[in-house]
mmCIF file of C-alpha atoms in Angstrom:
data_model
loop_
_atom_site.group_PDB
_atom_site.id
_atom_site.type_symbol
_atom_site.label_atom_id
_atom_site.label_comp_id
_atom_site.label_asym_id
_atom_site.label_seq_id
_atom_site.Cartn_x
_atom_site.Cartn_y
_atom_site.Cartn_z
ATOM 1 C CA UNK A 682 0.000 0.000 0.000
ATOM 2 C CA UNK A 683 1.325 3.445 -0.963
ATOM 3 C CA UNK A 684 2.203 5.626 2.000
ATOM 4 C CA UNK A 685 0.593 9.044 2.151
ATOM 5 C CA UNK A 686 3.270 11.725 2.230
ATOM 6 C CA UNK A 687 3.269 14.608 4.697
ATOM 7 C CA UNK A 688 2.750 17.035 1.809
ATOM 8 C CA UNK A 689 -0.391 15.169 0.724
ATOM 9 C CA UNK A 690 -1.670 15.111 4.300
ATOM 10 C CA UNK A 691 -1.099 18.835 4.590
ATOM 11 C CA UNK A 692 -3.000 19.446 1.362
ATOM 12 C CA UNK A 693 -5.916 17.309 2.570
ATOM 13 C CA UNK A 694 -6.050 19.183 5.892
ATOM 14 C CA UNK A 695 -5.965 22.495 4.058
ATOM 15 C CA UNK A 696 -8.750 21.361 1.721
ATOM 16 C CA UNK A 697 -10.906 20.284 4.659
ATOM 17 C CA UNK A 698 -10.297 23.566 6.501
ATOM 18 C CA UNK A 699 -11.150 25.627 3.449
ATOM 19 C CA UNK A 700 -14.186 23.493 2.692
ATOM 20 C CA UNK A 701 -15.503 24.014 6.204
ATOM 21 C CA UNK A 702 -14.844 27.742 5.948
ATOM 22 C CA UNK A 703 -16.847 27.966 2.725
ATOM 23 C CA UNK A 704 -19.690 25.919 4.219
ATOM 24 C CA UNK A 705 -19.819 28.261 7.215
ATOM 25 C CA UNK A 706 -19.862 31.292 4.958
ATOM 26 C CA UNK A 707 -22.646 29.780 2.859
ATOM 27 C CA UNK A 708 -24.650 28.881 5.946
ATOM 28 C CA UNK A 709 -24.370 32.267 7.605
ATOM 29 C CA UNK A 710 -24.149 34.572 4.590
ATOM 30 C CA UNK A 711 -25.956 37.825 5.145
ATOM 31 C CA UNK A 712 -26.270 41.211 3.523
ATOM 32 C CA UNK A 713 -25.864 44.548 5.218
ATOM 33 C CA UNK A 714 -26.159 47.990 3.689
ATOM 34 C CA UNK A 715 -23.487 50.380 4.883
ATOM 35 C CA UNK A 716 -22.564 53.927 4.074
ATOM 36 C CA UNK A 717 -19.284 54.529 2.257
ATOM 37 C CA UNK A 718 -16.305 55.859 4.179
ATOM 38 C CA UNK A 719 -16.538 59.587 4.723
ATOM 39 C CA UNK A 720 -13.798 61.506 2.866
ATOM 40 C CA UNK A 721 -11.570 63.831 4.841
ATOM 41 C CA UNK A 722 -12.784 66.953 3.073
ATOM 42 C CA UNK A 723 -16.272 68.198 2.351
ATOM 43 C CA UNK A 724 -17.655 69.724 -0.805
ATOM 44 C CA UNK A 725 -17.058 68.931 -4.485
ATOM 45 C CA UNK A 726 -13.289 68.679 -4.075
ATOM 46 C CA UNK A 727 -13.677 65.736 -1.755
ATOM 47 C CA UNK A 728 -16.173 63.666 -3.717
ATOM 48 C CA UNK A 729 -15.463 59.955 -3.570
ATOM 49 C CA UNK A 730 -18.205 58.352 -5.605
ATOM 50 C CA UNK A 731 -19.272 55.099 -3.960
ATOM 51 C CA UNK A 732 -22.614 53.385 -4.045
ATOM 52 C CA UNK A 733 -23.950 51.684 -0.944
ATOM 53 C CA UNK A 734 -22.420 48.260 -1.125
ATOM 54 C CA UNK A 735 -23.455 44.850 0.126
ATOM 55 C CA UNK A 736 -21.076 43.282 2.581
ATOM 56 C CA UNK A 737 -20.546 39.545 2.777
ATOM 57 C CA UNK A 738 -19.966 37.698 6.031
ATOM 58 C CA UNK A 739 -16.265 37.947 5.206
ATOM 59 C CA UNK A 740 -16.516 41.754 5.127
ATOM 60 C CA UNK A 741 -18.537 41.862 8.325
ATOM 61 C CA UNK A 742 -16.149 39.624 10.272
ATOM 62 C CA UNK A 743 -13.061 41.177 8.695
ATOM 63 C CA UNK A 744 -14.012 44.632 9.875
ATOM 64 C CA UNK A 745 -15.527 43.732 13.242
ATOM 65 C CA UNK A 746 -13.504 40.948 14.799
ATOM 66 C CA UNK A 747 -9.720 40.621 14.856
ATOM 67 C CA UNK A 748 -9.936 36.912 15.794
ATOM 68 C CA UNK A 749 -12.163 36.238 12.794
ATOM 69 C CA UNK A 750 -9.625 38.056 10.621
ATOM 70 C CA UNK A 751 -6.855 35.719 11.668
ATOM 71 C CA UNK A 752 -9.007 32.587 11.233
ATOM 72 C CA UNK A 753 -9.953 33.585 7.701
ATOM 73 C CA UNK A 754 -6.378 34.551 6.892
ATOM 74 C CA UNK A 755 -5.195 31.106 8.013
ATOM 75 C CA UNK A 756 -7.699 29.394 5.733
ATOM 76 C CA UNK A 757 -7.082 31.791 2.832
ATOM 77 C CA UNK A 758 -3.568 33.264 3.220
ATOM 78 C CA UNK A 759 -3.678 35.357 0.054
ATOM 79 C CA UNK A 760 -6.775 37.234 1.217
ATOM 80 C CA UNK A 761 -4.492 39.489 3.284
ATOM 81 C CA UNK A 762 -3.158 40.922 0.029
ATOM 82 C CA UNK A 763 -5.991 40.259 -2.421
ATOM 83 C CA UNK A 764 -8.409 42.159 -0.183
ATOM 84 C CA UNK A 765 -6.280 45.288 -0.448
ATOM 85 C CA UNK A 766 -6.996 45.813 -4.132
ATOM 86 C CA UNK A 767 -10.770 45.975 -3.824
ATOM 87 C CA UNK A 768 -11.149 49.739 -4.047
ATOM 88 C CA UNK A 769 -10.181 49.632 -7.734
ATOM 89 C CA UNK A 770 -13.541 48.117 -8.674
ATOM 90 C CA UNK A 771 -12.748 46.458 -12.024
ATOM 91 C CA UNK A 772 -15.715 44.496 -13.368
ATOM 92 C CA UNK A 773 -15.277 40.722 -13.271
ATOM 93 C CA UNK A 774 -17.386 37.925 -14.833
ATOM 94 C CA UNK A 775 -20.550 37.125 -12.897
ATOM 95 C CA UNK A 776 -19.300 33.726 -11.702
ATOM 96 C CA UNK A 777 -16.210 35.341 -10.246
ATOM 97 C CA UNK A 778 -18.345 38.019 -8.589
ATOM 98 C CA UNK A 779 -20.471 35.282 -7.004
ATOM 99 C CA UNK A 780 -17.307 33.554 -5.778
ATOM 100 C CA UNK A 781 -16.049 36.897 -4.522
ATOM 101 C CA UNK A 782 -19.208 37.311 -2.426
ATOM 102 C CA UNK A 783 -18.080 34.389 -0.275
ATOM 103 C CA UNK A 784 -14.313 34.697 -0.585
ATOM 104 C CA UNK A 785 -14.211 38.395 0.254
ATOM 105 C CA UNK A 786 -12.336 39.442 -2.910
ATOM 106 C CA UNK A 787 -13.283 39.294 -6.583
ATOM 107 C CA UNK A 788 -10.861 37.217 -8.669
ATOM 108 C CA UNK A 789 -10.190 38.428 -12.202
ATOM 109 C CA UNK A 790 -9.423 34.978 -13.666
ATOM 110 C CA UNK A 791 -9.558 31.275 -12.862
ATOM 111 C CA UNK A 792 -5.859 31.499 -12.014
ATOM 112 C CA UNK A 793 -6.576 34.266 -9.509
ATOM 113 C CA UNK A 794 -9.353 32.184 -7.968
ATOM 114 C CA UNK A 795 -7.123 29.134 -7.535
ATOM 115 C CA UNK A 796 -4.153 31.164 -6.311
ATOM 116 C CA UNK A 797 -6.183 33.357 -3.967
ATOM 117 C CA UNK A 798 -8.381 30.655 -2.460
ATOM 118 C CA UNK A 799 -6.076 27.665 -2.442
ATOM 119 C CA UNK A 800 -2.452 28.815 -2.389
ATOM 120 C CA UNK A 801 -1.513 25.693 -0.453
ATOM 121 C CA UNK A 802 -1.874 23.637 -3.607
ATOM 122 C CA UNK A 803 1.110 25.413 -5.136
ATOM 123 C CA UNK A 804 4.185 23.313 -4.526
ATOM 124 C CA UNK A 805 6.412 25.046 -2.024
ATOM 125 C CA UNK A 806 9.433 24.660 -4.296
ATOM 126 C CA UNK A 807 7.575 26.291 -7.196
ATOM 127 C CA UNK A 808 6.398 29.193 -5.050
ATOM 128 C CA UNK A 809 9.897 29.710 -3.677
ATOM 129 C CA UNK A 810 11.450 29.550 -7.141
ATOM 130 C CA UNK A 811 9.004 32.160 -8.468
ATOM 131 C CA UNK A 812 9.718 34.412 -5.503
ATOM 132 C CA UNK A 813 13.482 34.223 -5.913
ATOM 133 C CA UNK A 814 13.343 34.712 -9.673
ATOM 134 C CA UNK A 815 11.149 37.793 -9.625
ATOM 135 C CA UNK A 816 11.846 39.429 -6.290
ATOM 136 C CA UNK A 817 15.412 38.752 -5.252
ATOM 137 C CA UNK A 818 16.322 42.010 -3.411
ATOM 138 C CA UNK A 819 19.705 42.009 -5.147
ATOM 139 C CA UNK A 820 17.927 42.116 -8.510
ATOM 140 C CA UNK A 821 15.381 44.662 -7.324
ATOM 141 C CA UNK A 822 18.147 47.222 -6.976
ATOM 142 C CA UNK A 823 18.659 47.212 -10.742
ATOM 143 C CA UNK A 824 15.205 48.788 -11.082
ATOM 144 C CA UNK A 825 15.684 51.578 -8.563
ATOM 145 C CA UNK A 826 17.770 53.973 -10.635
ATOM 146 C CA UNK A 827 18.820 56.052 -7.642
ATOM 147 C CA UNK A 828 21.328 58.825 -8.366
ATOM 148 C CA UNK A 829 22.186 61.240 -5.540
ATOM 149 C CA UNK A 830 20.788 64.653 -6.435
ATOM 150 C CA UNK A 831 23.869 66.402 -5.107
ATOM 151 C CA UNK A 832 25.845 64.976 -8.043
ATOM 152 C CA UNK A 833 23.328 65.872 -10.746
ATOM 153 C CA UNK A 834 22.808 69.603 -10.300
ATOM 154 C CA UNK A 835 22.817 71.722 -13.490
ATOM 155 C CA UNK A 836 26.109 73.612 -14.066
ATOM 156 C CA UNK A 837 26.369 76.878 -12.169
ATOM 157 C CA UNK A 838 23.567 76.136 -9.704
ATOM 158 C CA UNK A 839 24.259 76.236 -5.986
ATOM 159 C CA UNK A 840 23.398 73.196 -3.882
ATOM 160 C CA UNK A 841 20.260 73.340 -1.721
ATOM 161 C CA UNK A 842 20.553 74.781 1.752
ATOM 162 C CA UNK A 843 18.563 72.001 3.396
ATOM 163 C CA UNK A 844 20.971 69.732 5.263
ATOM 164 C CA UNK A 845 18.539 66.821 5.088
ATOM 165 C CA UNK A 846 19.278 66.298 1.383
ATOM 166 C CA UNK A 847 22.736 64.788 1.831
ATOM 167 C CA UNK A 848 22.044 61.470 3.557
ATOM 168 C CA UNK A 849 20.633 59.263 0.809
ATOM 169 C CA UNK A 850 17.196 59.169 -0.811
ATOM 170 C CA UNK A 851 14.447 60.724 1.268
ATOM 171 C CA UNK A 852 11.460 59.733 -0.891
ATOM 172 C CA UNK A 853 10.763 56.299 -2.371
ATOM 173 C CA UNK A 854 8.228 55.991 -5.195
ATOM 174 C CA UNK A 855 6.963 52.563 -6.227
ATOM 175 C CA UNK A 856 3.961 51.047 -8.007
ATOM 176 C CA UNK A 857 1.961 48.085 -6.723
ATOM 177 C CA UNK A 858 -0.041 48.205 -9.973
ATOM 178 C CA UNK A 859 2.518 49.452 -12.478
ATOM 179 C CA UNK A 860 0.511 48.370 -15.548
ATOM 180 C CA UNK A 861 -2.331 50.810 -14.814
ATOM 181 C CA UNK A 862 -2.587 53.074 -17.853
ATOM 182 C CA UNK A 863 -4.771 55.807 -19.351
ATOM 183 C CA UNK A 864 -7.184 55.128 -22.218
ATOM 184 C CA UNK A 865 -6.236 58.177 -24.354
ATOM 185 C CA UNK A 866 -2.579 57.117 -24.186
ATOM 186 C CA UNK A 867 -3.171 53.577 -25.449
ATOM 187 C CA UNK A 868 -6.023 54.223 -27.890
ATOM 188 C CA UNK A 869 -8.607 52.166 -25.987
ATOM 189 C CA UNK A 870 -12.137 53.018 -24.887
ATOM 190 C CA UNK A 871 -13.130 50.501 -22.204
ATOM 191 C CA UNK A 872 -12.084 50.968 -18.581
ATOM 192 C CA UNK A 873 -11.193 47.281 -18.307
ATOM 193 C CA UNK A 874 -8.613 47.803 -21.080
ATOM 194 C CA UNK A 875 -6.721 50.585 -19.304
ATOM 195 C CA UNK A 876 -3.576 48.546 -18.746
ATOM 196 C CA UNK A 877 -0.327 48.384 -20.677
ATOM 197 C CA UNK A 878 3.015 46.622 -20.634
ATOM 198 C CA UNK A 879 4.531 49.774 -22.156
ATOM 199 C CA UNK A 880 5.698 51.553 -19.033
ATOM 200 C CA UNK A 881 5.938 54.902 -20.839
ATOM 201 C CA UNK A 882 2.124 54.890 -20.988
ATOM 202 C CA UNK A 883 1.390 53.841 -17.413
ATOM 203 C CA UNK A 884 1.671 55.187 -13.888
ATOM 204 C CA UNK A 885 5.340 54.238 -14.105
ATOM 205 C CA UNK A 886 5.794 57.259 -16.384
ATOM 206 C CA UNK A 887 3.890 59.414 -13.882
ATOM 207 C CA UNK A 888 6.325 58.192 -11.230
ATOM 208 C CA UNK A 889 9.245 59.201 -13.450
ATOM 209 C CA UNK A 890 7.778 62.688 -13.793
ATOM 210 C CA UNK A 891 7.196 63.008 -10.039
ATOM 211 C CA UNK A 892 10.734 61.869 -9.225
ATOM 212 C CA UNK A 893 12.174 64.272 -11.799
ATOM 213 C CA UNK A 894 10.167 67.199 -10.445
ATOM 214 C CA UNK A 895 11.147 66.530 -6.829
ATOM 215 C CA UNK A 896 14.808 66.183 -7.746
ATOM 216 C CA UNK A 897 15.340 68.970 -10.278
ATOM 217 C CA UNK A 898 13.043 71.658 -8.879
ATOM 218 C CA UNK A 899 13.241 70.983 -5.138
ATOM 219 C CA UNK A 900 16.519 69.057 -4.848
ATOM 220 C CA UNK A 901 14.874 66.287 -2.855
ATOM 221 C CA UNK A 902 16.657 62.945 -3.434
ATOM 222 C CA UNK A 903 14.259 60.309 -4.749
ATOM 223 C CA UNK A 904 14.468 56.579 -5.332
ATOM 224 C CA UNK A 905 11.983 55.430 -7.980
ATOM 225 C CA UNK A 906 11.447 51.673 -8.153
ATOM 226 C CA UNK A 907 10.573 50.482 -11.666
ATOM 227 C CA UNK A 908 9.748 46.959 -10.516
ATOM 228 C CA UNK A 909 6.480 45.669 -12.030
ATOM 229 C CA UNK A 910 4.484 43.791 -9.392
ATOM 230 C CA UNK A 911 1.350 43.022 -11.435
ATOM 231 C CA UNK A 912 2.776 41.701 -14.709
ATOM 232 C CA UNK A 913 0.958 38.353 -14.508
ATOM 233 C CA UNK A 914 -1.877 39.031 -12.057
ATOM 234 C CA UNK A 915 -3.047 41.736 -9.678
ATOM 235 C CA UNK A 916 -3.763 39.186 -6.948
ATOM 236 C CA UNK A 917 -0.804 39.173 -4.587
ATOM 237 C CA UNK A 918 0.594 42.430 -5.989
ATOM 238 C CA UNK A 919 0.616 44.038 -2.535
ATOM 239 C CA UNK A 920 2.592 41.110 -1.177
ATOM 240 C CA UNK A 921 5.135 41.522 -3.960
ATOM 241 C CA UNK A 922 5.360 45.299 -3.586
ATOM 242 C CA UNK A 923 5.880 44.809 0.146
ATOM 243 C CA UNK A 924 9.065 42.902 -0.671
ATOM 244 C CA UNK A 925 10.213 45.908 -2.700
ATOM 245 C CA UNK A 926 9.438 48.312 0.147
ATOM 246 C CA UNK A 927 11.318 46.178 2.650
ATOM 247 C CA UNK A 928 14.319 45.831 0.332
ATOM 248 C CA UNK A 929 14.418 49.597 -0.197
ATOM 249 C CA UNK A 930 14.248 50.351 3.518
ATOM 250 C CA UNK A 931 16.882 47.731 4.304
ATOM 251 C CA UNK A 932 19.371 49.483 2.033
ATOM 252 C CA UNK A 933 18.119 53.061 2.381
ATOM 253 C CA UNK A 934 16.593 53.638 5.833
ATOM 254 C CA UNK A 935 16.714 57.349 4.947
ATOM 255 C CA UNK A 936 13.543 56.838 2.853
ATOM 256 C CA UNK A 937 11.012 58.201 5.318
ATOM 257 C CA UNK A 938 8.413 59.089 2.671
ATOM 258 C CA UNK A 939 6.879 56.152 0.793
ATOM 259 C CA UNK A 940 4.610 56.835 -2.192
ATOM 260 C CA UNK A 941 2.651 54.036 -3.860
ATOM 261 C CA UNK A 942 1.470 55.695 -7.083
ATOM 262 C CA UNK A 943 -1.653 54.348 -8.808
ATOM 263 C CA UNK A 944 -4.298 55.285 -11.368
ATOM 264 C CA UNK A 945 -7.946 55.174 -10.261
ATOM 265 C CA UNK A 946 -10.669 53.272 -12.120
ATOM 266 C CA UNK A 947 -13.192 56.137 -11.975
ATOM 267 C CA UNK A 948 -14.317 57.863 -15.219
ATOM 268 C CA UNK A 949 -13.075 61.183 -16.504
ATOM 269 C CA UNK A 950 -16.183 62.995 -15.268
ATOM 270 C CA UNK A 951 -14.873 62.427 -11.736
ATOM 271 C CA UNK A 952 -11.099 62.547 -12.227
ATOM 272 C CA UNK A 953 -10.550 65.573 -14.514
ATOM 273 C CA UNK A 954 -10.623 69.261 -13.611
ATOM 274 C CA UNK A 955 -9.615 72.559 -15.213
ATOM 275 C CA UNK A 956 -7.926 75.104 -12.940
ATOM 276 C CA UNK A 957 -7.104 78.577 -14.230
ATOM 277 C CA UNK A 958 -7.436 77.315 -17.783
ATOM 278 C CA UNK A 959 -5.073 74.342 -17.364
ATOM 279 C CA UNK A 960 -6.255 70.684 -17.335
ATOM 280 C CA UNK A 961 -5.365 68.498 -14.359
ATOM 281 C CA UNK A 962 -5.890 64.905 -13.268
ATOM 282 C CA UNK A 963 -7.515 64.899 -9.850
ATOM 283 C CA UNK A 964 -5.802 62.982 -7.053
ATOM 284 C CA UNK A 965 -7.248 60.738 -4.367
ATOM 285 C CA UNK A 966 -5.340 59.707 -1.255
ATOM 286 C CA UNK A 967 -6.081 56.236 0.144
ATOM 287 C CA UNK A 968 -5.263 55.199 3.717
ATOM 288 C CA UNK A 969 -5.402 51.676 5.131
ATOM 289 C CA UNK A 970 -6.558 51.562 8.754
ATOM 290 C CA UNK A 971 -5.210 48.077 9.556
ATOM 291 C CA UNK A 972 -1.769 49.236 10.627
ATOM 292 C CA UNK A 973 -0.347 51.047 13.672
ATOM 293 C CA UNK A 974 0.655 54.092 11.599
ATOM 294 C CA UNK A 975 -2.739 54.724 10.083
ATOM 295 C CA UNK A 976 -3.592 57.866 12.067
ATOM 296 C CA UNK A 977 -0.279 59.488 11.088
ATOM 297 C CA UNK A 978 -0.664 58.269 7.500
ATOM 298 C CA UNK A 979 -4.139 59.792 7.448
ATOM 299 C CA UNK A 980 -2.896 63.070 8.909
ATOM 300 C CA UNK A 981 -0.069 63.298 6.364
ATOM 301 C CA UNK A 982 -2.485 62.555 3.500
ATOM 302 C CA UNK A 983 -4.941 65.146 4.821
ATOM 303 C CA UNK A 984 -2.219 67.809 5.008
ATOM 304 C CA UNK A 985 -1.196 67.052 1.422
ATOM 305 C CA UNK A 986 -4.797 67.226 0.262
ATOM 306 C CA UNK A 987 -5.391 70.532 2.031
ATOM 307 C CA UNK A 988 -2.126 71.996 0.720
ATOM 308 C CA UNK A 989 -3.108 71.081 -2.832
ATOM 309 C CA UNK A 990 -6.582 72.536 -2.419
ATOM 310 C CA UNK A 991 -5.182 75.837 -1.178
ATOM 311 C CA UNK A 992 -3.232 76.414 -4.384
ATOM 312 C CA UNK A 993 -5.231 74.285 -6.850
ATOM 313 C CA UNK A 994 -8.928 74.302 -5.866
ATOM 314 C CA UNK A 995 -10.658 71.136 -7.035
ATOM 315 C CA UNK A 996 -7.537 69.085 -7.721
ATOM 316 C CA UNK A 997 -7.980 66.794 -4.712
ATOM 317 C CA UNK A 998 -10.786 64.299 -4.238
ATOM 318 C CA UNK A 999 -9.915 64.044 -0.573
ATOM 319 C CA UNK A 1000 -8.774 61.141 1.580
ATOM 320 C CA UNK A 1001 -10.438 57.741 1.378
ATOM 321 C CA UNK A 1002 -9.826 55.268 4.182
ATOM 322 C CA UNK A 1003 -10.698 51.603 4.495
ATOM 323 C CA UNK A 1004 -9.746 48.406 6.303
ATOM 324 C CA UNK A 1005 -6.442 47.466 4.656
ATOM 325 C CA UNK A 1006 -2.675 47.867 5.081
ATOM 326 C CA UNK A 1007 -1.295 49.019 1.701
ATOM 327 C CA UNK A 1008 2.296 48.682 2.993
ATOM 328 C CA UNK A 1009 1.690 51.795 5.091
ATOM 329 C CA UNK A 1010 2.862 50.088 8.277
ATOM 330 C CA UNK A 1011 6.456 50.813 7.282
ATOM 331 C CA UNK A 1012 6.312 54.579 7.736
ATOM 332 C CA UNK A 1013 4.080 57.249 9.287
ATOM 333 C CA UNK A 1014 4.593 59.115 6.001
ATOM 334 C CA UNK A 1015 3.472 56.319 3.686
ATOM 335 C CA UNK A 1016 0.755 57.279 1.213
ATOM 336 C CA UNK A 1017 -1.162 55.696 -1.639
ATOM 337 C CA UNK A 1018 -1.955 58.208 -4.378
ATOM 338 C CA UNK A 1019 -4.435 57.678 -7.202
ATOM 339 C CA UNK A 1020 -3.345 60.079 -9.962
ATOM 340 C CA UNK A 1021 -6.280 60.581 -12.284
ATOM 341 C CA UNK A 1022 -8.504 57.867 -13.696
ATOM 342 C CA UNK A 1023 -8.839 55.775 -16.822
ATOM 343 C CA UNK A 1024 -9.893 58.768 -18.955
ATOM 344 C CA UNK A 1025 -7.094 61.193 -18.112
ATOM 345 C CA UNK A 1026 -4.166 62.094 -20.354
ATOM 346 C CA UNK A 1027 -0.467 62.074 -19.574
ATOM 347 C CA UNK A 1028 -0.434 65.857 -20.018
ATOM 348 C CA UNK A 1029 -3.029 66.215 -17.267
ATOM 349 C CA UNK A 1030 -1.048 63.861 -15.039
ATOM 350 C CA UNK A 1031 2.130 65.846 -15.664
ATOM 351 C CA UNK A 1032 0.400 69.065 -14.621
ATOM 352 C CA UNK A 1033 -0.853 67.335 -11.482
ATOM 353 C CA UNK A 1034 2.559 65.878 -10.689
ATOM 354 C CA UNK A 1035 4.049 69.383 -10.592
ATOM 355 C CA UNK A 1036 1.397 70.414 -8.087
ATOM 356 C CA UNK A 1037 1.858 67.234 -6.035
ATOM 357 C CA UNK A 1038 5.646 67.650 -5.980
ATOM 358 C CA UNK A 1039 5.210 71.200 -4.702
ATOM 359 C CA UNK A 1040 2.817 70.051 -1.963
ATOM 360 C CA UNK A 1041 5.239 67.317 -0.907
ATOM 361 C CA UNK A 1042 8.173 69.730 -0.899
ATOM 362 C CA UNK A 1043 6.133 72.158 1.211
ATOM 363 C CA UNK A 1044 5.791 69.498 3.917
ATOM 364 C CA UNK A 1045 9.318 68.090 3.618
ATOM 365 C CA UNK A 1046 11.562 71.144 3.262
ATOM 366 C CA UNK A 1047 12.269 73.572 6.134
ATOM 367 C CA UNK A 1048 11.067 76.522 4.030
ATOM 368 C CA UNK A 1049 7.943 76.075 1.905
ATOM 369 C CA UNK A 1050 8.588 76.867 -1.787
ATOM 370 C CA UNK A 1051 6.279 78.916 -3.985
ATOM 371 C CA UNK A 1052 3.668 77.008 -5.975
ATOM 372 C CA UNK A 1053 4.639 76.551 -9.655
#
């Protein structure tokens, strides 16, 4: 008789645990209407368009009971990271939406469903090999492109007076969803098509512009990670970007400002604005409340939003907060920024980046600079 290996036993136990979890969710599924999170600002500038949404048992337990959180995370390990992408709201096939009702996240493909719900069925050696191949910290450094600003000043210009600019990069920009693009830039019309492998047409380009503006105009040293964390699937992207954040901080603990730059899924009617005759992409700040830094993260995001509104009325959509982490546990100055939506242009994003860089510099530098 063939002996059952320990790996097979572990898989059977995992299957039983997950099966029981699903049965419990099916048995006790309920629907509750809740109001959306209140944005930090009031008025048109703060609008965060959300319909009342139906919460599954997963949502209810996830938000209300820390013990239930840990139980569900043990049964479905990838939910910790898959859950964090839910504010994007991309439409999935109806069967996946039904599955998402019970799993707590909406998979975008059969692969996502299998990976998100049953990660234990991936062979440990395969998972380890994939991790080492894609996210070896030594290889991540090749994507950072950090050059000290003090050695790249234009000829004849004096160095900045701020002493804080000489100890390594101060700001780290990265992209959990680097493939997020803008429809006008890629010649598409459907929101679900607003993704590209051409990084010059995605939020990666917006990150380049932000890094350039902070460095050349304000002499703030920036590390911009060009690592793509969502090349194959968005599920698990926050786990992968967390490895990037940790690798950056291990080598450059001077990075006290962490910016995860995204593109929102909202239409142009919500994400575009004209200010003094110039078009801008509106920004939304997102804060995850499941980390010890969330109050400080929220306060920093609120200050940025208010600073932007003072000089560029209508450019900010406010601060949206929800139960998540978003890698913001690593710094009290960690922010997630949605720059525009699917219908914005790169020109509008570039205009916004100049405003955002100024707002950041106003909070970072000892003396606040004039708005561009």
